[in-house]
Amino acid sequence: MKKQIKIESRSIGFTVIAALVFMFAASSLAFAQEDFKVGDKVEVKDGDRWYKAQVIDTKPGEFKVHYDGYDPMFDVWVLPDRIRTIGGPDPATINKATKYKPGDRVECDKASMGDWEKGTVVPFLPNDTNKNSGNFYRVRLDSFNKSGLYKAGHECNTVNIRPINEAPIKASGKYKVGDQIEAQNANFTWLSAKVIAVEGAFYKVRFDNRDSRYDESISDDRIRPLGTTEMEAEAKTKQDTPLTPKMAGAFPSLPGTAWKIDFGKGVTGTVFQFCKNRRWEIIPQRAGTIGAVGKSYTVSGSTLTTVNADDGMVEKWKMTWKGGVLEIFDGKTTLRLHYTGTNQC
């Protein structure tokens, strides 16, 4: 009996290590949080066995448990896919992605880092592989949407989503079934389409020369009148966007600004964001394209110094301000940054 307990203790000890690693990794199998509270008697899965335990602490998306009959040194934080009521069903067998509906206002911690951002639940894209898994929602985050980015939303694990006290969004009423319009697909391309249904706050559209497999349900900020030229769209953007950022001496004040990048082949949709918290982000033009996230940036005179988040690499850029265009040069590459407005990252 003592030998058996010793083996199980080692198993629990290994779980502690694994759980600590798992806390900092994005999970591909996550489940909706059940409302356990401190003091609840539960069962926790370790390997292929369920152990009786008690909840001793909670935080969004995680529960700290004490295993019955074990020393407190084995207390551990666990995710919702490993905890259930005593004798209850395995969370892995339950489709819980039904709590929120498109249009609901929520917060999402998209990177599993405790960074909760406000957003709106939006319909899945036609090619989303996770739409029937029960483990994800698609959420359009306010911070990206204000910069015109990721209007189709990000995938958000069910364990990383929570409600906020805001009313669901409503349809604008601008369009009706049968209207010929232009709609922006997930690759940021404007295509001619027809409204084929109104679904709450969203319009279901069918793109011209494409069958029903490519139908999308989108909000009206991804729709514009048929025949709108890019010049007209750009003019409208300029009406809503300050022409130049606030100046700080000879250079613009970067914190809180967003810029479209010109790699020398014309202005792209790729955006360089200088966050107010001194992080930086490069948001790619097309879905599926790798961007970048920076640890920090500083400005000293005409020198911009950036630090990468993944490898800690430090880069120094020489800045030049030319008639509303900010040029930065690292000794090899020149990026021409065109101001697009403020950001909320």
CSV table of C-alpha atoms in Angstrom, one decimal:
chain,number,residue,atom,x,y,z
A,1,MET,CA,0.0,0.0,0.0
A,2,LYS,CA,2.8,2.4,0.9
A,3,LYS,CA,4.5,1.5,-2.4
A,4,GLN,CA,1.4,2.3,-4.3
A,5,ILE,CA,1.0,5.7,-2.6
A,6,LYS,CA,4.6,6.5,-3.4
A,7,ILE,CA,4.1,5.8,-7.1
A,8,GLU,CA,1.0,7.9,-7.2
A,9,SER,CA,2.8,10.8,-5.5
A,10,ARG,CA,5.5,10.7,-8.1
A,11,SER,CA,2.8,10.8,-10.7
A,12,ILE,CA,1.2,13.8,-9.1
A,13,GLY,CA,4.6,15.5,-8.7
A,14,PHE,CA,5.2,15.1,-12.5
A,15,THR,CA,1.8,16.7,-13.0
A,16,VAL,CA,2.9,19.7,-11.1
A,17,ILE,CA,5.9,20.2,-13.5
A,18,ALA,CA,3.8,19.5,-16.6
A,19,ALA,CA,1.1,21.9,-15.4
A,20,LEU,CA,3.6,24.7,-14.8
A,21,VAL,CA,4.9,24.2,-18.4
A,22,PHE,CA,1.3,24.0,-19.7
A,23,MET,CA,0.4,27.3,-18.1
A,24,PHE,CA,2.7,29.1,-20.4
A,25,ALA,CA,1.8,27.2,-23.6
A,26,ALA,CA,-1.1,27.8,-25.9
A,27,SER,CA,-3.4,24.8,-25.7
A,28,SER,CA,-5.0,23.3,-28.8
A,29,LEU,CA,-7.5,21.5,-26.6
A,30,ALA,CA,-9.2,23.9,-24.2
A,31,PHE,CA,-12.7,23.8,-22.7
A,32,ALA,CA,-15.2,26.3,-21.3
A,33,GLN,CA,-14.8,27.1,-17.6
A,34,GLU,CA,-17.3,25.6,-15.2
A,35,ASP,CA,-18.1,27.7,-12.2
A,36,PHE,CA,-16.2,25.9,-9.5
A,37,LYS,CA,-15.5,27.9,-6.3
A,38,VAL,CA,-13.2,27.6,-3.3
A,39,GLY,CA,-14.2,24.7,-1.1
A,40,ASP,CA,-15.9,22.6,-3.9
A,41,LYS,CA,-15.2,18.9,-3.8
A,42,VAL,CA,-14.1,17.8,-7.3
A,43,GLU,CA,-12.2,15.2,-9.3
A,44,VAL,CA,-9.0,16.0,-11.2
A,45,LYS,CA,-7.7,14.0,-14.0
A,46,ASP,CA,-4.0,12.8,-13.9
A,47,GLY,CA,-3.1,10.5,-16.8
A,48,ASP,CA,-6.1,8.2,-17.3
A,49,ARG,CA,-7.2,8.4,-13.7
A,50,TRP,CA,-9.5,10.8,-11.8
A,51,TYR,CA,-8.4,11.8,-8.2
A,52,LYS,CA,-10.7,13.4,-5.6
A,53,ALA,CA,-9.6,16.9,-4.6
A,54,GLN,CA,-10.8,20.2,-3.3
A,55,VAL,CA,-10.7,23.6,-4.9
A,56,ILE,CA,-8.6,25.9,-2.8
A,57,ASP,CA,-8.1,28.9,-5.1
A,58,THR,CA,-9.4,30.2,-8.5
A,59,LYS,CA,-8.4,32.7,-11.2
A,60,PRO,CA,-9.8,33.2,-14.7
A,61,GLY,CA,-9.5,29.9,-16.6
A,62,GLU,CA,-7.7,27.9,-13.8
A,63,PHE,CA,-8.4,26.2,-10.5
A,64,LYS,CA,-5.9,25.4,-7.7
A,65,VAL,CA,-6.7,22.1,-6.1
A,66,HIS,CA,-5.5,20.0,-3.1
A,67,TYR,CA,-5.6,16.3,-3.7
A,68,ASP,CA,-7.3,14.3,-0.9
A,69,GLY,CA,-4.8,12.4,1.1
A,70,TYR,CA,-1.7,14.1,-0.3
A,71,ASP,CA,0.7,16.6,1.1
A,72,PRO,CA,0.1,20.3,0.2
A,73,MET,CA,3.4,20.2,-1.8
A,74,PHE,CA,1.3,18.5,-4.5
A,75,ASP,CA,-1.3,21.4,-4.7
A,76,VAL,CA,-1.5,22.4,-8.4
A,77,TRP,CA,-3.2,24.8,-10.8
A,78,VAL,CA,-5.3,22.9,-13.4
A,79,LEU,CA,-7.2,23.9,-16.5
A,80,PRO,CA,-10.9,23.2,-16.9
A,81,ASP,CA,-10.4,20.2,-19.2
A,82,ARG,CA,-8.9,18.3,-16.1
A,83,ILE,CA,-11.6,19.1,-13.5
A,84,ARG,CA,-15.2,17.9,-13.0
A,85,THR,CA,-17.8,17.5,-10.3
A,86,ILE,CA,-17.5,14.1,-8.5
A,87,GLY,CA,-18.9,11.4,-10.8
A,88,GLY,CA,-19.6,14.0,-13.5
A,89,PRO,CA,-18.8,13.7,-17.2
A,90,ASP,CA,-15.3,14.2,-18.6
A,91,PRO,CA,-15.1,17.8,-19.9
A,92,ALA,CA,-13.4,16.5,-23.0
A,93,THR,CA,-16.6,14.9,-24.1
A,94,ILE,CA,-18.8,18.0,-23.8
A,95,ASN,CA,-19.2,20.6,-26.5
A,96,LYS,CA,-19.3,23.8,-24.5
A,97,ALA,CA,-18.9,26.4,-27.3
A,98,THR,CA,-22.5,27.4,-27.1
A,99,LYS,CA,-22.5,29.9,-24.3
A,100,TYR,CA,-21.9,32.9,-26.5
A,101,LYS,CA,-23.6,33.9,-29.7
A,102,PRO,CA,-22.3,36.1,-32.6
A,103,GLY,CA,-22.8,39.7,-31.5
A,104,ASP,CA,-22.1,39.0,-27.8
A,105,ARG,CA,-19.6,41.3,-26.1
A,106,VAL,CA,-16.8,39.4,-24.3
A,107,GLU,CA,-13.2,39.6,-23.2
A,108,CYS,CA,-10.6,37.2,-24.7
A,109,ASP,CA,-7.1,36.3,-23.6
A,110,LYS,CA,-6.0,35.2,-27.1
A,111,ALA,CA,-2.4,34.4,-26.1
A,112,SER,CA,-3.2,32.7,-22.8
A,113,MET,CA,-1.0,35.3,-21.0
A,114,GLY,CA,-3.6,37.0,-18.8
A,115,ASP,CA,-4.0,39.8,-21.3
A,116,TRP,CA,-7.8,40.2,-21.5
A,117,GLU,CA,-9.1,42.3,-24.4
A,118,LYS,CA,-12.6,43.4,-25.2
A,119,GLY,CA,-14.2,42.2,-28.4
A,120,THR,CA,-17.3,40.8,-30.1
A,121,VAL,CA,-18.1,37.2,-30.9
A,122,VAL,CA,-18.3,36.9,-34.7
A,123,PRO,CA,-19.3,34.0,-37.0
A,124,PHE,CA,-16.7,31.5,-38.0
A,125,LEU,CA,-15.0,31.7,-41.4
A,126,PRO,CA,-15.9,29.0,-44.0
A,127,ASN,CA,-12.5,27.4,-43.8
A,128,ASP,CA,-12.1,27.4,-40.0
A,129,THR,CA,-11.1,23.9,-39.1
A,130,ASN,CA,-12.0,24.4,-35.4
A,131,LYS,CA,-15.6,25.6,-35.9
A,132,ASN,CA,-17.2,22.3,-35.0
A,133,SER,CA,-14.7,21.3,-32.3
A,134,GLY,CA,-16.6,23.0,-29.4
A,135,ASN,CA,-13.2,24.4,-28.2
A,136,PHE,CA,-13.1,27.8,-29.8
A,137,TYR,CA,-15.0,31.0,-30.6
A,138,ARG,CA,-14.0,33.6,-33.2
A,139,VAL,CA,-13.7,37.0,-31.5
A,140,ARG,CA,-13.1,40.4,-33.2
A,141,LEU,CA,-11.0,42.3,-30.8
A,142,ASP,CA,-11.7,46.1,-30.4
A,143,SER,CA,-8.1,47.1,-30.5
A,144,PHE,CA,-7.4,45.5,-33.9
A,145,ASN,CA,-10.8,46.5,-35.3
A,146,LYS,CA,-10.1,50.2,-34.6
A,147,SER,CA,-7.0,49.9,-36.7
A,148,GLY,CA,-8.9,48.2,-39.5
A,149,LEU,CA,-7.1,44.9,-38.8
A,150,TYR,CA,-8.5,41.3,-38.3
A,151,LYS,CA,-12.1,42.3,-38.8
A,152,ALA,CA,-12.8,38.6,-39.2
A,153,GLY,CA,-11.6,38.1,-35.7
A,154,HIS,CA,-9.1,35.8,-33.9
A,155,GLU,CA,-9.8,32.3,-32.6
A,156,CYS,CA,-10.3,32.3,-28.9
A,157,ASN,CA,-10.1,29.2,-26.7
A,158,THR,CA,-13.3,28.6,-24.7
A,159,VAL,CA,-11.1,28.6,-21.6
A,160,ASN,CA,-9.9,32.1,-22.5
A,161,ILE,CA,-13.2,33.9,-22.9
A,162,ARG,CA,-15.5,35.6,-20.4
A,163,PRO,CA,-18.5,37.8,-20.6
A,164,ILE,CA,-18.6,41.6,-20.0
A,165,ASN,CA,-21.6,43.7,-19.0
A,166,GLU,CA,-22.3,45.2,-22.4
A,167,ALA,CA,-25.2,44.7,-24.7
A,168,PRO,CA,-24.7,42.6,-27.9
A,169,ILE,CA,-24.2,44.5,-31.1
A,170,LYS,CA,-27.1,45.0,-33.5
A,171,ALA,CA,-27.4,45.1,-37.2
A,172,SER,CA,-27.0,48.5,-38.7
A,173,GLY,CA,-30.0,48.1,-41.1
A,174,LYS,CA,-28.0,49.6,-43.9
A,175,TYR,CA,-28.4,46.6,-46.2
A,176,LYS,CA,-31.2,44.1,-47.1
A,177,VAL,CA,-31.4,40.7,-48.7
A,178,GLY,CA,-30.7,41.0,-52.5
A,179,ASP,CA,-28.5,44.1,-52.2
A,180,GLN,CA,-25.4,44.0,-54.5
A,181,ILE,CA,-22.4,45.2,-52.5
A,182,GLU,CA,-18.7,44.8,-52.0
A,183,ALA,CA,-17.5,42.7,-49.1
A,184,GLN,CA,-14.1,42.3,-47.6
A,185,ASN,CA,-13.0,38.7,-47.2
A,186,ALA,CA,-10.6,37.3,-44.6
A,187,ASN,CA,-7.6,38.1,-46.8
A,188,PHE,CA,-8.5,41.9,-46.7
A,189,THR,CA,-9.6,41.8,-50.4
A,190,TRP,CA,-12.7,43.7,-51.5
A,191,LEU,CA,-14.9,41.5,-53.8
A,192,SER,CA,-18.4,42.1,-55.3
A,193,ALA,CA,-21.1,40.1,-53.5
A,194,LYS,CA,-24.8,39.9,-52.7
A,195,VAL,CA,-26.5,39.9,-49.3
A,196,ILE,CA,-28.4,36.6,-49.1
A,197,ALA,CA,-29.6,36.8,-45.5
A,198,VAL,CA,-29.6,38.9,-42.3
A,199,GLU,CA,-28.5,37.0,-39.2
A,200,GLY,CA,-28.9,39.2,-36.2
A,201,ALA,CA,-26.1,41.7,-36.2
A,202,PHE,CA,-24.5,40.2,-39.3
A,203,TYR,CA,-25.1,40.0,-43.1
A,204,LYS,CA,-24.6,36.7,-44.9
A,205,VAL,CA,-23.0,37.4,-48.2
A,206,ARG,CA,-22.2,35.3,-51.3
A,207,PHE,CA,-19.3,36.4,-53.3
A,208,ASP,CA,-19.8,36.7,-57.1
A,209,ASN,CA,-18.6,33.7,-59.1
A,210,ARG,CA,-18.3,31.6,-55.9
A,211,ASP,CA,-20.6,28.9,-54.6
A,212,SER,CA,-22.2,28.6,-51.1
A,213,ARG,CA,-19.0,27.0,-49.6
A,214,TYR,CA,-17.5,30.5,-49.5
A,215,ASP,CA,-20.5,32.3,-48.0
A,216,GLU,CA,-19.6,34.5,-45.0
A,217,SER,CA,-21.6,36.2,-42.3
A,218,ILE,CA,-20.0,39.6,-41.7
A,219,SER,CA,-20.7,42.9,-39.9
A,220,ASP,CA,-21.4,46.0,-41.9
A,221,ASP,CA,-17.9,47.4,-41.4
A,222,ARG,CA,-16.7,44.8,-43.9
A,223,ILE,CA,-19.3,45.9,-46.5
A,224,ARG,CA,-19.3,49.0,-48.7
A,225,PRO,CA,-21.4,50.1,-51.7
A,226,LEU,CA,-20.8,48.4,-55.0
A,227,GLY,CA,-18.3,50.3,-57.2
A,228,THR,CA,-16.5,52.1,-54.4
A,229,THR,CA,-13.0,53.0,-55.6
A,230,GLU,CA,-9.9,52.7,-53.5
A,231,MET,CA,-9.5,56.5,-53.8
A,232,GLU,CA,-12.9,57.0,-52.2
A,233,ALA,CA,-12.2,54.5,-49.5
A,234,GLU,CA,-8.9,56.1,-48.8
A,235,ALA,CA,-10.5,59.6,-48.7
A,236,LYS,CA,-13.1,58.3,-46.1
A,237,THR,CA,-10.3,56.9,-44.0
A,238,LYS,CA,-8.5,60.2,-44.1
A,239,GLN,CA,-11.6,62.0,-42.9
A,240,ASP,CA,-11.5,59.9,-39.7
A,241,THR,CA,-7.7,59.8,-39.3
A,242,PRO,CA,-5.4,62.7,-38.1
A,243,LEU,CA,-3.0,63.6,-40.9
A,244,THR,CA,0.1,63.6,-38.7
A,245,PRO,CA,0.8,62.3,-35.3
A,246,LYS,CA,1.7,64.6,-32.4
A,247,MET,CA,5.3,65.9,-32.9
A,248,ALA,CA,7.9,65.5,-30.2
A,249,GLY,CA,10.8,67.7,-31.3
A,250,ALA,CA,11.9,66.7,-34.8
A,251,PHE,CA,10.1,63.4,-34.8
A,252,PRO,CA,6.6,62.2,-34.1
A,253,SER,CA,5.7,60.8,-30.7
A,254,LEU,CA,5.4,57.1,-31.3
A,255,PRO,CA,3.6,55.6,-28.3
A,256,GLY,CA,0.0,54.8,-29.1
A,257,THR,CA,0.4,55.2,-32.9
A,258,ALA,CA,-0.1,52.8,-35.9
A,259,TRP,CA,1.7,53.0,-39.3
A,260,LYS,CA,1.3,51.2,-42.6
A,261,ILE,CA,4.5,49.9,-44.0
A,262,ASP,CA,6.0,50.7,-47.4
A,263,PHE,CA,8.7,48.1,-48.2
A,264,GLY,CA,9.7,50.0,-51.4
A,265,LYS,CA,7.0,48.5,-53.5
A,266,GLY,CA,4.1,50.7,-52.4
A,267,VAL,CA,2.1,51.0,-49.2
A,268,THR,CA,0.9,47.6,-47.9
A,269,GLY,CA,-1.8,46.7,-45.4
A,270,THR,CA,0.9,45.5,-43.0
A,271,VAL,CA,0.8,47.7,-39.9
A,272,PHE,CA,3.6,48.6,-37.4
A,273,GLN,CA,2.1,49.4,-34.0
A,274,PHE,CA,3.9,51.3,-31.3
A,275,CYS,CA,2.0,50.4,-28.1
A,276,LYS,CA,1.6,52.7,-25.2
A,277,ASN,CA,3.1,50.1,-22.9
A,278,ARG,CA,6.3,50.3,-25.0
A,279,ARG,CA,5.7,47.0,-26.7
A,280,TRP,CA,5.6,46.9,-30.5
A,281,GLU,CA,3.7,44.7,-33.0
A,282,ILE,CA,3.8,44.1,-36.7
A,283,ILE,CA,0.4,43.0,-38.0
A,284,PRO,CA,0.6,41.2,-41.4
A,285,GLN,CA,-1.5,42.1,-44.4
A,286,ARG,CA,-3.0,38.7,-45.0
A,287,ALA,CA,-4.4,36.1,-42.7
A,288,GLY,CA,-1.9,33.3,-42.1
A,289,THR,CA,1.1,35.5,-42.7
A,290,ILE,CA,3.6,35.6,-39.8
A,291,GLY,CA,3.9,39.0,-38.1
A,292,ALA,CA,6.1,39.9,-35.1
A,293,VAL,CA,5.7,41.0,-31.5
A,294,GLY,CA,8.3,43.1,-29.8
A,295,LYS,CA,9.4,43.1,-26.2
A,296,SER,CA,10.1,46.9,-26.0
A,297,TYR,CA,11.2,50.0,-27.9
A,298,THR,CA,12.9,53.3,-27.0
A,299,VAL,CA,13.5,56.5,-28.8
A,300,SER,CA,16.6,58.6,-28.3
A,301,GLY,CA,17.0,61.6,-30.6
A,302,SER,CA,16.9,60.1,-34.2
A,303,THR,CA,17.5,56.5,-33.0
A,304,LEU,CA,14.7,54.0,-32.6
A,305,THR,CA,15.8,50.9,-30.6
A,306,THR,CA,13.6,47.8,-30.8
A,307,VAL,CA,14.0,44.5,-28.7
A,308,ASN,CA,12.4,41.3,-30.1
A,309,ALA,CA,10.2,39.3,-27.7
A,310,ASP,CA,11.2,35.9,-29.0
A,311,ASP,CA,15.0,36.0,-29.0
A,312,GLY,CA,15.8,39.3,-27.3
A,313,MET,CA,17.6,40.6,-30.4
A,314,VAL,CA,18.3,44.4,-30.3
A,315,GLU,CA,18.0,46.5,-33.4
A,316,LYS,CA,18.8,50.1,-33.9
A,317,TRP,CA,17.0,52.2,-36.6
A,318,LYS,CA,18.0,55.6,-37.9
A,319,MET,CA,14.8,57.7,-38.2
A,320,THR,CA,14.1,60.4,-40.8
A,321,TRP,CA,10.9,62.4,-40.9
A,322,LYS,CA,10.1,63.4,-44.5
A,323,GLY,CA,6.8,65.3,-45.1
A,324,GLY,CA,4.5,63.0,-43.1
A,325,VAL,CA,6.5,59.8,-43.8
A,326,LEU,CA,8.7,58.3,-41.2
A,327,GLU,CA,11.7,56.4,-42.6
A,328,ILE,CA,13.5,53.9,-40.4
A,329,PHE,CA,16.8,52.3,-41.5
A,330,ASP,CA,18.7,49.5,-39.7
A,331,GLY,CA,21.7,49.5,-42.0
A,332,LYS,CA,20.2,47.1,-44.5
A,333,THR,CA,16.5,47.8,-44.9
A,334,THR,CA,14.6,51.0,-45.1
A,335,LEU,CA,10.9,51.0,-44.1
A,336,ARG,CA,8.7,53.9,-45.0
A,337,LEU,CA,6.0,54.2,-42.4
A,338,HIS,CA,2.7,56.1,-43.2
A,339,TYR,CA,0.7,57.2,-40.2
A,340,THR,CA,-2.8,55.7,-40.0
A,341,GLY,CA,-3.9,56.7,-36.6
A,342,THR,CA,-3.9,55.7,-33.0
A,343,ASN,CA,-3.9,52.1,-31.7
A,344,GLN,CA,-5.3,50.4,-28.5
A,345,CYS,CA,-2.7,47.6,-28.2
